mmCIF file of C-alpha atoms in Angstrom:
data_model
loop_
_atom_site.group_PDB
_atom_site.id
_atom_site.type_symbol
_atom_site.label_atom_id
_atom_site.label_comp_id
_atom_site.label_asym_id
_atom_site.label_seq_id
_atom_site.Cartn_x
_atom_site.Cartn_y
_atom_site.Cartn_z
ATOM 1 C CA UNK A 17 -29.706 24.792 45.983
ATOM 2 C CA UNK A 18 -29.654 21.413 47.684
ATOM 3 C CA UNK A 19 -30.462 22.982 50.992
ATOM 4 C CA UNK A 20 -33.466 24.692 49.540
ATOM 5 C CA UNK A 21 -34.729 21.449 48.088
ATOM 6 C CA UNK A 22 -34.404 19.837 51.492
ATOM 7 C CA UNK A 23 -36.516 22.548 53.016
ATOM 8 C CA UNK A 24 -39.043 22.701 50.177
ATOM 9 C CA UNK A 25 -39.617 18.997 49.880
ATOM 10 C CA UNK A 26 -41.679 18.987 52.998
ATOM 11 C CA UNK A 27 -43.757 21.934 51.827
ATOM 12 C CA UNK A 28 -43.933 20.690 48.237
ATOM 13 C CA UNK A 29 -43.495 24.135 46.781
ATOM 14 C CA UNK A 30 -40.648 23.131 44.487
ATOM 15 C CA UNK A 31 -42.403 23.071 41.110
ATOM 16 C CA UNK A 32 -39.797 20.926 39.345
ATOM 17 C CA UNK A 33 -39.816 18.365 42.061
ATOM 18 C CA UNK A 34 -43.583 18.216 42.178
ATOM 19 C CA UNK A 35 -43.840 17.809 38.429
ATOM 20 C CA UNK A 36 -41.281 15.024 38.492
ATOM 21 C CA UNK A 37 -43.096 13.331 41.289
ATOM 22 C CA UNK A 38 -46.483 13.404 39.590
ATOM 23 C CA UNK A 39 -44.960 12.201 36.333
ATOM 24 C CA UNK A 40 -43.269 9.326 38.094
ATOM 25 C CA UNK A 41 -46.449 8.421 39.853
ATOM 26 C CA UNK A 42 -48.329 8.361 36.560
ATOM 27 C CA UNK A 43 -45.540 6.312 34.973
ATOM 28 C CA UNK A 44 -44.873 8.925 32.301
ATOM 29 C CA UNK A 45 -41.670 9.430 30.403
ATOM 30 C CA UNK A 46 -39.944 11.999 32.544
ATOM 31 C CA UNK A 47 -37.196 13.335 30.362
ATOM 32 C CA UNK A 48 -38.807 15.760 27.881
ATOM 33 C CA UNK A 49 -35.695 15.721 25.691
ATOM 34 C CA UNK A 50 -35.801 11.964 25.178
ATOM 35 C CA UNK A 51 -39.485 12.151 24.361
ATOM 36 C CA UNK A 52 -38.955 14.884 21.794
ATOM 37 C CA UNK A 53 -36.204 12.856 20.144
ATOM 38 C CA UNK A 54 -38.233 9.678 19.819
ATOM 39 C CA UNK A 55 -41.155 11.635 18.397
ATOM 40 C CA UNK A 56 -38.914 13.200 15.799
ATOM 41 C CA UNK A 57 -37.429 9.848 14.889
ATOM 42 C CA UNK A 58 -40.897 8.505 14.320
ATOM 43 C CA UNK A 59 -41.959 11.194 11.880
ATOM 44 C CA UNK A 60 -38.580 11.015 10.167
ATOM 45 C CA UNK A 61 -39.217 7.337 9.511
ATOM 46 C CA UNK A 62 -42.561 8.028 7.866
ATOM 47 C CA UNK A 63 -41.056 10.842 5.851
ATOM 48 C CA UNK A 64 -38.375 8.450 4.613
ATOM 49 C CA UNK A 65 -40.986 5.899 3.570
ATOM 50 C CA UNK A 66 -42.657 8.512 1.406
ATOM 51 C CA UNK A 67 -39.384 9.660 -0.132
ATOM 52 C CA UNK A 68 -37.572 6.544 -1.274
ATOM 53 C CA UNK A 69 -39.732 5.297 -4.135
ATOM 54 C CA UNK A 70 -40.210 8.617 -5.871
ATOM 55 C CA UNK A 71 -36.511 9.476 -5.663
ATOM 56 C CA UNK A 72 -35.567 6.197 -7.267
ATOM 57 C CA UNK A 73 -38.016 6.547 -10.149
ATOM 58 C CA UNK A 74 -37.357 10.216 -10.814
ATOM 59 C CA UNK A 75 -33.594 9.651 -11.207
ATOM 60 C CA UNK A 76 -34.186 7.041 -13.892
ATOM 61 C CA UNK A 77 -36.617 9.318 -15.720
ATOM 62 C CA UNK A 78 -34.301 12.313 -15.567
ATOM 63 C CA UNK A 79 -31.348 10.187 -16.715
ATOM 64 C CA UNK A 80 -33.341 8.929 -19.684
ATOM 65 C CA UNK A 81 -34.531 12.460 -20.480
ATOM 66 C CA UNK A 82 -30.990 13.890 -20.440
ATOM 67 C CA UNK A 83 -29.806 11.034 -22.673
ATOM 68 C CA UNK A 84 -32.701 11.586 -25.061
ATOM 69 C CA UNK A 85 -31.841 15.290 -25.220
ATOM 70 C CA UNK A 86 -28.193 14.630 -26.044
ATOM 71 C CA UNK A 87 -29.243 12.077 -28.673
ATOM 72 C CA UNK A 88 -31.589 14.610 -30.195
ATOM 73 C CA UNK A 89 -28.752 17.157 -30.396
ATOM 74 C CA UNK A 90 -26.112 14.766 -31.755
ATOM 75 C CA UNK A 91 -28.369 12.504 -33.779
ATOM 76 C CA UNK A 92 -26.827 9.436 -32.164
ATOM 77 C CA UNK A 93 -30.092 7.814 -31.126
ATOM 78 C CA UNK A 94 -30.406 5.635 -29.083
ATOM 79 C CA UNK A 95 -26.900 5.092 -27.675
ATOM 80 C CA UNK A 96 -26.489 8.052 -25.319
ATOM 81 C CA UNK A 97 -29.965 7.465 -23.986
ATOM 82 C CA UNK A 98 -29.114 3.869 -23.096
ATOM 83 C CA UNK A 99 -25.969 4.968 -21.284
ATOM 84 C CA UNK A 100 -27.779 7.711 -19.387
ATOM 85 C CA UNK A 101 -30.676 5.425 -18.522
ATOM 86 C CA UNK A 102 -28.186 3.141 -16.792
ATOM 87 C CA UNK A 103 -26.462 6.102 -15.134
ATOM 88 C CA UNK A 104 -29.903 7.272 -14.004
ATOM 89 C CA UNK A 105 -30.471 3.863 -12.445
ATOM 90 C CA UNK A 106 -27.176 4.223 -10.588
ATOM 91 C CA UNK A 107 -28.191 7.717 -9.473
ATOM 92 C CA UNK A 108 -31.497 6.309 -8.233
ATOM 93 C CA UNK A 109 -29.703 3.687 -6.144
ATOM 94 C CA UNK A 110 -27.388 6.423 -4.861
ATOM 95 C CA UNK A 111 -30.355 8.594 -3.880
ATOM 96 C CA UNK A 112 -31.984 5.742 -2.003
ATOM 97 C CA UNK A 113 -28.699 4.905 -0.255
ATOM 98 C CA UNK A 114 -28.329 8.542 0.707
ATOM 99 C CA UNK A 115 -31.761 8.787 2.241
ATOM 100 C CA UNK A 116 -31.075 5.507 4.047
ATOM 101 C CA UNK A 117 -27.797 7.042 5.259
ATOM 102 C CA UNK A 118 -29.681 10.047 6.590
ATOM 103 C CA UNK A 119 -32.002 7.647 8.289
ATOM 104 C CA UNK A 120 -29.208 5.844 10.100
ATOM 105 C CA UNK A 121 -27.632 9.103 11.285
ATOM 106 C CA UNK A 122 -30.990 10.116 12.671
ATOM 107 C CA UNK A 123 -31.090 6.839 14.526
ATOM 108 C CA UNK A 124 -27.674 7.255 16.060
ATOM 109 C CA UNK A 125 -27.828 9.596 18.976
ATOM 110 C CA UNK A 126 -25.692 11.913 16.905
ATOM 111 C CA UNK A 127 -27.033 15.422 16.864
ATOM 112 C CA UNK A 128 -24.786 16.828 14.164
ATOM 113 C CA UNK A 129 -27.027 16.856 11.108
ATOM 114 C CA UNK A 130 -24.172 17.595 8.717
ATOM 115 C CA UNK A 131 -22.286 14.407 9.325
ATOM 116 C CA UNK A 132 -22.378 11.321 7.162
ATOM 117 C CA UNK A 133 -24.201 12.869 4.256
ATOM 118 C CA UNK B 8 -71.886 11.853 -13.519
ATOM 119 C CA UNK B 9 -72.086 12.904 -9.905
ATOM 120 C CA UNK B 10 -69.325 10.673 -8.608
ATOM 121 C CA UNK B 11 -66.754 11.153 -11.316
ATOM 122 C CA UNK B 12 -63.582 11.074 -9.201
ATOM 123 C CA UNK B 13 -61.659 13.423 -11.496
ATOM 124 C CA UNK B 14 -64.233 16.184 -11.623
ATOM 125 C CA UNK B 15 -63.084 17.723 -8.337
ATOM 126 C CA UNK B 16 -59.804 18.750 -9.965
ATOM 127 C CA UNK B 17 -61.397 20.692 -12.821
ATOM 128 C CA UNK B 18 -60.462 24.329 -13.160
ATOM 129 C CA UNK B 19 -63.335 26.767 -13.326
ATOM 130 C CA UNK B 20 -62.785 30.268 -14.603
ATOM 131 C CA UNK B 21 -64.338 32.885 -12.371
ATOM 132 C CA UNK B 22 -62.904 36.031 -13.942
ATOM 133 C CA UNK B 23 -61.605 35.486 -17.486
ATOM 134 C CA UNK B 24 -58.442 37.522 -18.058
ATOM 135 C CA UNK B 25 -55.957 37.562 -20.892
ATOM 136 C CA UNK B 26 -52.856 39.719 -21.139
ATOM 137 C CA UNK B 27 -50.585 39.532 -24.176
ATOM 138 C CA UNK B 28 -52.093 36.263 -25.346
ATOM 139 C CA UNK B 29 -51.426 34.608 -21.982
ATOM 140 C CA UNK B 30 -54.448 33.245 -20.176
ATOM 141 C CA UNK B 31 -54.244 34.462 -16.581
ATOM 142 C CA UNK B 32 -57.893 33.985 -15.659
ATOM 143 C CA UNK B 33 -58.834 33.973 -12.011
ATOM 144 C CA UNK B 34 -59.863 30.355 -11.420
ATOM 145 C CA UNK B 35 -60.970 28.313 -8.442
ATOM 146 C CA UNK B 36 -57.318 27.315 -8.061
ATOM 147 C CA UNK B 37 -56.301 30.979 -7.805
ATOM 148 C CA UNK B 38 -59.139 31.574 -5.362
ATOM 149 C CA UNK B 39 -57.911 28.845 -3.045
ATOM 150 C CA UNK B 40 -54.314 29.997 -3.319
ATOM 151 C CA UNK B 41 -55.403 33.486 -2.297
ATOM 152 C CA UNK B 42 -57.533 32.013 0.478
ATOM 153 C CA UNK B 43 -54.581 29.930 1.710
ATOM 154 C CA UNK B 44 -52.282 32.931 1.839
ATOM 155 C CA UNK B 45 -54.901 35.178 3.438
ATOM 156 C CA UNK B 46 -55.934 32.638 6.068
ATOM 157 C CA UNK B 47 -52.321 31.779 6.950
ATOM 158 C CA UNK B 48 -51.211 35.400 7.231
ATOM 159 C CA UNK B 49 -54.333 36.485 9.057
ATOM 160 C CA UNK B 50 -54.047 33.632 11.544
ATOM 161 C CA UNK B 51 -50.367 34.232 12.258
ATOM 162 C CA UNK B 52 -50.840 38.013 12.560
ATOM 163 C CA UNK B 53 -53.824 37.577 14.847
ATOM 164 C CA UNK B 54 -52.172 34.856 16.916
ATOM 165 C CA UNK B 55 -49.023 36.860 17.540
ATOM 166 C CA UNK B 56 -50.700 40.262 17.961
ATOM 167 C CA UNK B 57 -51.120 39.766 21.717
ATOM 168 C CA UNK B 58 -47.378 39.154 22.231
ATOM 169 C CA UNK B 59 -48.158 37.612 25.579
ATOM 170 C CA UNK B 60 -45.303 36.561 27.804
ATOM 171 C CA UNK B 61 -47.433 33.528 28.541
ATOM 172 C CA UNK B 62 -48.857 32.536 25.147
ATOM 173 C CA UNK B 63 -52.510 31.745 24.732
ATOM 174 C CA UNK B 64 -53.715 28.839 22.617
ATOM 175 C CA UNK B 65 -53.375 30.569 19.256
ATOM 176 C CA UNK B 66 -50.049 32.116 20.091
ATOM 177 C CA UNK B 67 -48.532 28.859 21.280
ATOM 178 C CA UNK B 68 -49.731 27.207 18.063
ATOM 179 C CA UNK B 69 -47.929 29.906 16.062
ATOM 180 C CA UNK B 70 -44.832 29.535 18.234
ATOM 181 C CA UNK B 71 -44.897 25.762 17.827
ATOM 182 C CA UNK B 72 -45.013 26.143 14.053
ATOM 183 C CA UNK B 73 -42.108 28.577 14.214
ATOM 184 C CA UNK B 74 -39.994 26.312 16.378
ATOM 185 C CA UNK B 75 -40.831 23.201 14.387
ATOM 186 C CA UNK B 76 -39.510 24.766 11.182
ATOM 187 C CA UNK B 77 -36.624 26.582 12.869
ATOM 188 C CA UNK B 78 -35.368 23.324 14.416
ATOM 189 C CA UNK B 79 -35.774 21.434 11.161
ATOM 190 C CA UNK B 80 -33.815 24.054 9.249
ATOM 191 C CA UNK B 81 -31.118 24.345 11.908
ATOM 192 C CA UNK B 82 -30.697 20.551 12.052
ATOM 193 C CA UNK B 83 -30.378 20.208 8.296
ATOM 194 C CA UNK B 84 -28.490 23.348 7.247
ATOM 195 C CA UNK B 85 -26.864 24.692 10.404
ATOM 196 C CA UNK B 86 -27.376 28.158 11.821
ATOM 197 C CA UNK B 87 -26.283 29.812 8.550
ATOM 198 C CA UNK B 88 -29.327 28.201 6.998
ATOM 199 C CA UNK B 89 -31.545 30.508 9.024
ATOM 200 C CA UNK B 90 -31.282 33.150 6.280
ATOM 201 C CA UNK B 91 -33.718 30.918 4.401
ATOM 202 C CA UNK B 92 -36.150 30.720 7.279
ATOM 203 C CA UNK B 93 -38.753 33.055 5.705
ATOM 204 C CA UNK B 94 -38.758 30.991 2.504
ATOM 205 C CA UNK B 95 -38.946 27.627 4.248
ATOM 206 C CA UNK B 96 -41.595 28.734 6.727
ATOM 207 C CA UNK B 97 -43.758 30.231 3.956
ATOM 208 C CA UNK B 98 -43.457 27.051 1.904
ATOM 209 C CA UNK B 99 -44.412 24.861 4.852
ATOM 210 C CA UNK B 100 -47.389 26.978 5.873
ATOM 211 C CA UNK B 101 -48.628 27.349 2.300
ATOM 212 C CA UNK B 102 -48.482 23.617 1.567
ATOM 213 C CA UNK B 103 -49.872 22.608 4.947
ATOM 214 C CA UNK B 104 -52.819 24.999 4.813
ATOM 215 C CA UNK B 105 -53.508 24.259 1.133
ATOM 216 C CA UNK B 106 -53.505 20.505 1.883
ATOM 217 C CA UNK B 107 -55.788 20.978 4.883
ATOM 218 C CA UNK B 108 -58.145 23.163 2.857
ATOM 219 C CA UNK B 109 -58.345 20.288 0.404
ATOM 220 C CA UNK B 110 -59.809 18.107 3.147
ATOM 221 C CA UNK B 111 -62.991 20.200 3.345
ATOM 222 C CA UNK B 112 -65.794 18.762 1.218
ATOM 223 C CA UNK B 113 -66.385 20.769 -1.981
ATOM 224 C CA UNK B 114 -63.062 22.607 -1.583
ATOM 225 C CA UNK B 115 -60.402 22.636 -4.241
ATOM 226 C CA UNK B 116 -56.973 21.144 -3.494
ATOM 227 C CA UNK B 117 -54.348 23.507 -4.861
ATOM 228 C CA UNK B 118 -51.481 21.050 -4.389
ATOM 229 C CA UNK B 119 -53.198 18.360 -6.466
ATOM 230 C CA UNK B 120 -52.178 20.213 -9.628
ATOM 231 C CA UNK B 121 -48.660 19.457 -10.773
ATOM 232 C CA UNK B 122 -48.139 22.962 -12.149
ATOM 233 C CA UNK B 123 -48.394 24.355 -8.626
ATOM 234 C CA UNK B 124 -46.034 21.846 -7.037
ATOM 235 C CA UNK B 125 -43.560 22.175 -9.921
ATOM 236 C CA UNK B 126 -43.534 25.938 -9.429
ATOM 237 C CA UNK B 127 -42.749 25.453 -5.732
ATOM 238 C CA UNK B 128 -40.084 22.818 -6.409
ATOM 239 C CA UNK B 129 -38.415 24.927 -9.106
ATOM 240 C CA UNK B 130 -38.422 27.891 -6.753
ATOM 241 C CA UNK B 131 -36.378 25.817 -4.313
ATOM 242 C CA UNK B 132 -34.206 24.374 -7.099
ATOM 243 C CA UNK B 133 -33.263 27.773 -8.532
ATOM 244 C CA UNK B 134 -32.763 29.232 -5.064
ATOM 245 C CA UNK B 135 -30.224 26.468 -4.412
ATOM 246 C CA UNK B 136 -28.418 27.024 -7.737
ATOM 247 C CA UNK B 137 -28.381 30.838 -7.623
ATOM 248 C CA UNK B 138 -27.498 31.120 -3.946
ATOM 249 C CA UNK B 139 -24.960 28.291 -4.274
ATOM 250 C CA UNK B 140 -23.088 30.072 -7.064
ATOM 251 C CA UNK B 141 -23.485 33.462 -5.386
ATOM 252 C CA UNK B 142 -22.103 32.237 -2.075
ATOM 253 C CA UNK B 143 -19.465 29.703 -3.165
ATOM 254 C CA UNK B 144 -18.638 30.744 -6.721
ATOM 255 C CA UNK B 145 -17.313 27.863 -8.764
ATOM 256 C CA UNK B 146 -16.657 25.746 -5.669
ATOM 257 C CA UNK B 147 -20.401 25.089 -5.794
ATOM 258 C CA UNK B 148 -19.586 22.625 -8.599
ATOM 259 C CA UNK B 149 -17.789 20.509 -5.984
ATOM 260 C CA UNK B 150 -21.268 19.278 -5.221
ATOM 261 C CA UNK B 151 -20.909 17.021 -8.254
ATOM 262 C CA UNK B 152 -17.377 15.834 -7.402
ATOM 263 C CA UNK B 153 -17.378 13.801 -4.194
ATOM 264 C CA UNK B 154 -14.049 13.956 -2.401
ATOM 265 C CA UNK B 155 -11.805 10.895 -2.314
ATOM 266 C CA UNK B 156 -12.899 9.396 -5.622
ATOM 267 C CA UNK B 157 -10.086 8.295 -7.981
ATOM 268 C CA UNK B 158 -9.847 10.342 -11.182
ATOM 269 C CA UNK B 159 -10.886 7.643 -13.713
ATOM 270 C CA UNK B 160 -14.037 6.926 -11.744
ATOM 271 C CA UNK B 161 -15.045 10.583 -11.884
ATOM 272 C CA UNK B 162 -16.032 9.962 -15.506
ATOM 273 C CA UNK B 163 -18.941 7.869 -14.203
ATOM 274 C CA UNK B 164 -19.511 9.454 -10.818
ATOM 275 C CA UNK B 165 -19.940 13.049 -12.042
ATOM 276 C CA UNK B 166 -22.786 12.251 -14.490
ATOM 277 C CA UNK B 167 -24.471 10.207 -11.775
ATOM 278 C CA UNK B 168 -24.255 13.112 -9.361
ATOM 279 C CA UNK B 169 -25.563 15.495 -12.029
ATOM 280 C CA UNK B 170 -28.533 13.233 -12.767
ATOM 281 C CA UNK B 171 -29.171 12.885 -9.061
ATOM 282 C CA UNK B 172 -29.145 16.679 -8.712
ATOM 283 C CA UNK B 173 -31.471 17.298 -11.623
ATOM 284 C CA UNK B 174 -33.883 14.598 -10.518
ATOM 285 C CA UNK B 175 -34.584 16.585 -7.347
ATOM 286 C CA UNK B 176 -37.189 19.035 -8.627
ATOM 287 C CA UNK B 177 -38.982 16.146 -10.334
ATOM 288 C CA UNK B 178 -39.240 13.917 -7.280
ATOM 289 C CA UNK B 179 -39.827 16.949 -5.066
ATOM 290 C CA UNK B 180 -42.878 18.081 -7.022
ATOM 291 C CA UNK B 181 -44.280 14.742 -8.171
ATOM 292 C CA UNK B 182 -44.329 13.332 -4.651
ATOM 293 C CA UNK B 183 -46.533 16.098 -3.279
ATOM 294 C CA UNK B 184 -48.796 16.259 -6.318
ATOM 295 C CA UNK B 185 -49.224 12.495 -6.692
ATOM 296 C CA UNK B 186 -49.983 11.925 -3.014
ATOM 297 C CA UNK B 187 -52.643 14.608 -2.920
ATOM 298 C CA UNK B 188 -54.182 13.584 -6.240
ATOM 299 C CA UNK B 189 -54.230 9.854 -5.502
ATOM 300 C CA UNK B 190 -55.537 10.365 -1.983
ATOM 301 C CA UNK B 191 -58.443 12.508 -3.084
ATOM 302 C CA UNK B 192 -59.349 10.169 -5.941
ATOM 303 C CA UNK B 193 -59.324 7.134 -3.625
ATOM 304 C CA UNK B 194 -61.482 8.948 -1.139
ATOM 305 C CA UNK B 195 -63.969 9.933 -3.823
ATOM 306 C CA UNK B 196 -64.102 6.443 -5.322
ATOM 307 C CA UNK B 197 -64.854 4.781 -2.005
ATOM 308 C CA UNK B 198 -67.394 7.450 -1.107
ATOM 309 C CA UNK B 199 -69.008 6.861 -4.510
ATOM 310 C CA UNK B 200 -69.337 3.129 -3.690
ATOM 311 C CA UNK B 201 -71.481 4.003 -0.674
ATOM 312 C CA UNK B 202 -73.984 5.851 -2.867
ATOM 313 C CA UNK B 203 -74.142 3.264 -5.635
ATOM 314 C CA UNK B 204 -74.435 0.339 -3.217
ATOM 315 C CA UNK B 205 -77.047 2.202 -1.193
ATOM 316 C CA UNK B 206 -79.198 2.405 -4.301
ATOM 317 C CA UNK B 207 -79.150 -1.388 -4.776
ATOM 318 C CA UNK B 208 -81.780 -2.569 -2.308
ATOM 319 C CA UNK B 209 -81.612 -3.651 1.346
ATOM 320 C CA UNK B 210 -78.596 -5.933 0.875
ATOM 321 C CA UNK B 211 -76.748 -3.056 -0.802
ATOM 322 C CA UNK B 212 -77.485 -0.711 2.073
ATOM 323 C CA UNK B 213 -76.115 -3.287 4.523
ATOM 324 C CA UNK B 214 -73.065 -3.810 2.319
ATOM 325 C CA UNK B 215 -72.490 -0.054 2.001
ATOM 326 C CA UNK B 216 -71.166 -0.108 5.561
ATOM 327 C CA UNK B 217 -67.904 -1.577 4.256
ATOM 328 C CA UNK B 218 -66.949 1.272 1.902
ATOM 329 C CA UNK B 219 -68.217 3.686 4.548
ATOM 330 C CA UNK B 220 -65.729 2.321 7.072
ATOM 331 C CA UNK B 221 -63.039 2.494 4.402
ATOM 332 C CA UNK B 222 -63.859 6.133 3.679
ATOM 333 C CA UNK B 223 -63.772 6.885 7.377
ATOM 334 C CA UNK B 224 -60.323 5.350 7.725
ATOM 335 C CA UNK B 225 -59.033 6.967 4.556
ATOM 336 C CA UNK B 226 -60.152 10.403 5.727
ATOM 337 C CA UNK B 227 -57.979 10.046 8.804
ATOM 338 C CA UNK B 228 -55.120 8.781 6.674
ATOM 339 C CA UNK B 229 -55.517 11.723 4.315
ATOM 340 C CA UNK B 230 -55.163 14.188 7.169
ATOM 341 C CA UNK B 231 -51.939 12.436 8.122
ATOM 342 C CA UNK B 232 -50.714 12.502 4.512
ATOM 343 C CA UNK B 233 -51.638 16.184 4.188
ATOM 344 C CA UNK B 234 -49.389 16.985 7.128
ATOM 345 C CA UNK B 235 -46.631 14.527 6.245
ATOM 346 C CA UNK B 236 -46.344 15.776 2.675
ATOM 347 C CA UNK B 237 -45.919 19.342 3.884
ATOM 348 C CA UNK B 238 -43.317 18.045 6.342
ATOM 349 C CA UNK B 239 -41.440 16.008 3.715
ATOM 350 C CA UNK B 240 -41.449 18.860 1.222
ATOM 351 C CA UNK B 241 -40.054 21.242 3.826
ATOM 352 C CA UNK B 242 -37.483 18.804 5.127
ATOM 353 C CA UNK B 243 -36.138 18.134 1.643
ATOM 354 C CA UNK B 244 -36.069 21.880 0.978
ATOM 355 C CA UNK B 245 -33.869 22.247 4.052
ATOM 356 C CA UNK B 246 -31.555 19.476 2.871
ATOM 357 C CA UNK B 247 -31.241 20.979 -0.608
ATOM 358 C CA UNK B 248 -30.526 24.412 0.862
ATOM 359 C CA UNK B 249 -27.796 22.759 2.928
ATOM 360 C CA UNK B 250 -26.102 21.807 -0.352
ATOM 361 C CA UNK B 251 -26.166 25.443 -1.440
ATOM 362 C CA UNK B 252 -24.483 26.448 1.809
ATOM 363 C CA UNK B 253 -21.983 23.583 2.089
ATOM 364 C CA UNK B 254 -21.406 22.130 -1.381
ATOM 365 C CA UNK B 255 -18.431 20.031 -0.231
ATOM 366 C CA UNK B 256 -20.244 18.795 2.832
ATOM 367 C CA UNK B 257 -20.901 15.219 1.741
#
């Protein structure tokens, strides 16, 4: 392999080598894998920005709705709803923390998507 | 009024139909859903019909879409998650193409109606529940019981996890619907300013440049949002499907 490269360098027929050379000369990012990763990180960040607010609000609403439903069944209005509204708030915070956790695992150079969730 | 920003979302019945007291008329929404499905399928069939070893432009676009979704699903749900690939890919293509259709002037945006996005979100939600129970049996309920939590705390933690689980279809659907709706209304409002300022003499015409620039910028932003919302919806679908596959994974 190395021998061939030695021979080919003079003739410039080694496609990989030529590509690397032109990329270096143009000052481009050479490693395609690194580039792909940073691009994915970027779009993941924007996706996170769009997620956080709606997840927080929807948990509170669903918590209140479940509480209201139980109240309606038991006739204990408004106590269960108050409790579930607060639980919904906690769930909202949990959801936001979870998406932030996903975010930080994306930012580590850890490729295992199942970890830390 | 010509520039009523809400009017673009009105349903128009093209073919009135009613079966068993249920109104299933063919509306402009149905038309654009059919168009979305037809255009997506036709494009993908046409693009991959050549089966070139070296893909042409259309084929590499189709392959890029395939790999984009396949990687996303594999990252989020592991290789077992690939059984859901047809579902996830269809969802992504449907939402993406429907959103992009919405960017054409005079076109109807299917995803700006909450009934459509709720249907899609509930499809994912019930897939997760049914497949989760089918695959894991009652261990699927471990999803609500995080490991390593002391027993007394479970009294609080389990309801929180349940609320968090049931809030998913809501946030999943509202996010897509609200972004599309709000974006299109904003666009229409600013475009309406151009017309009304243009009618107010020479100073108005000069001033109309400002809302014009805003509309120009917003149009670009809307294209980004149209793509990002399809991406976010699909990514969350993958994450939810991961819970169905590995309920004790977190």
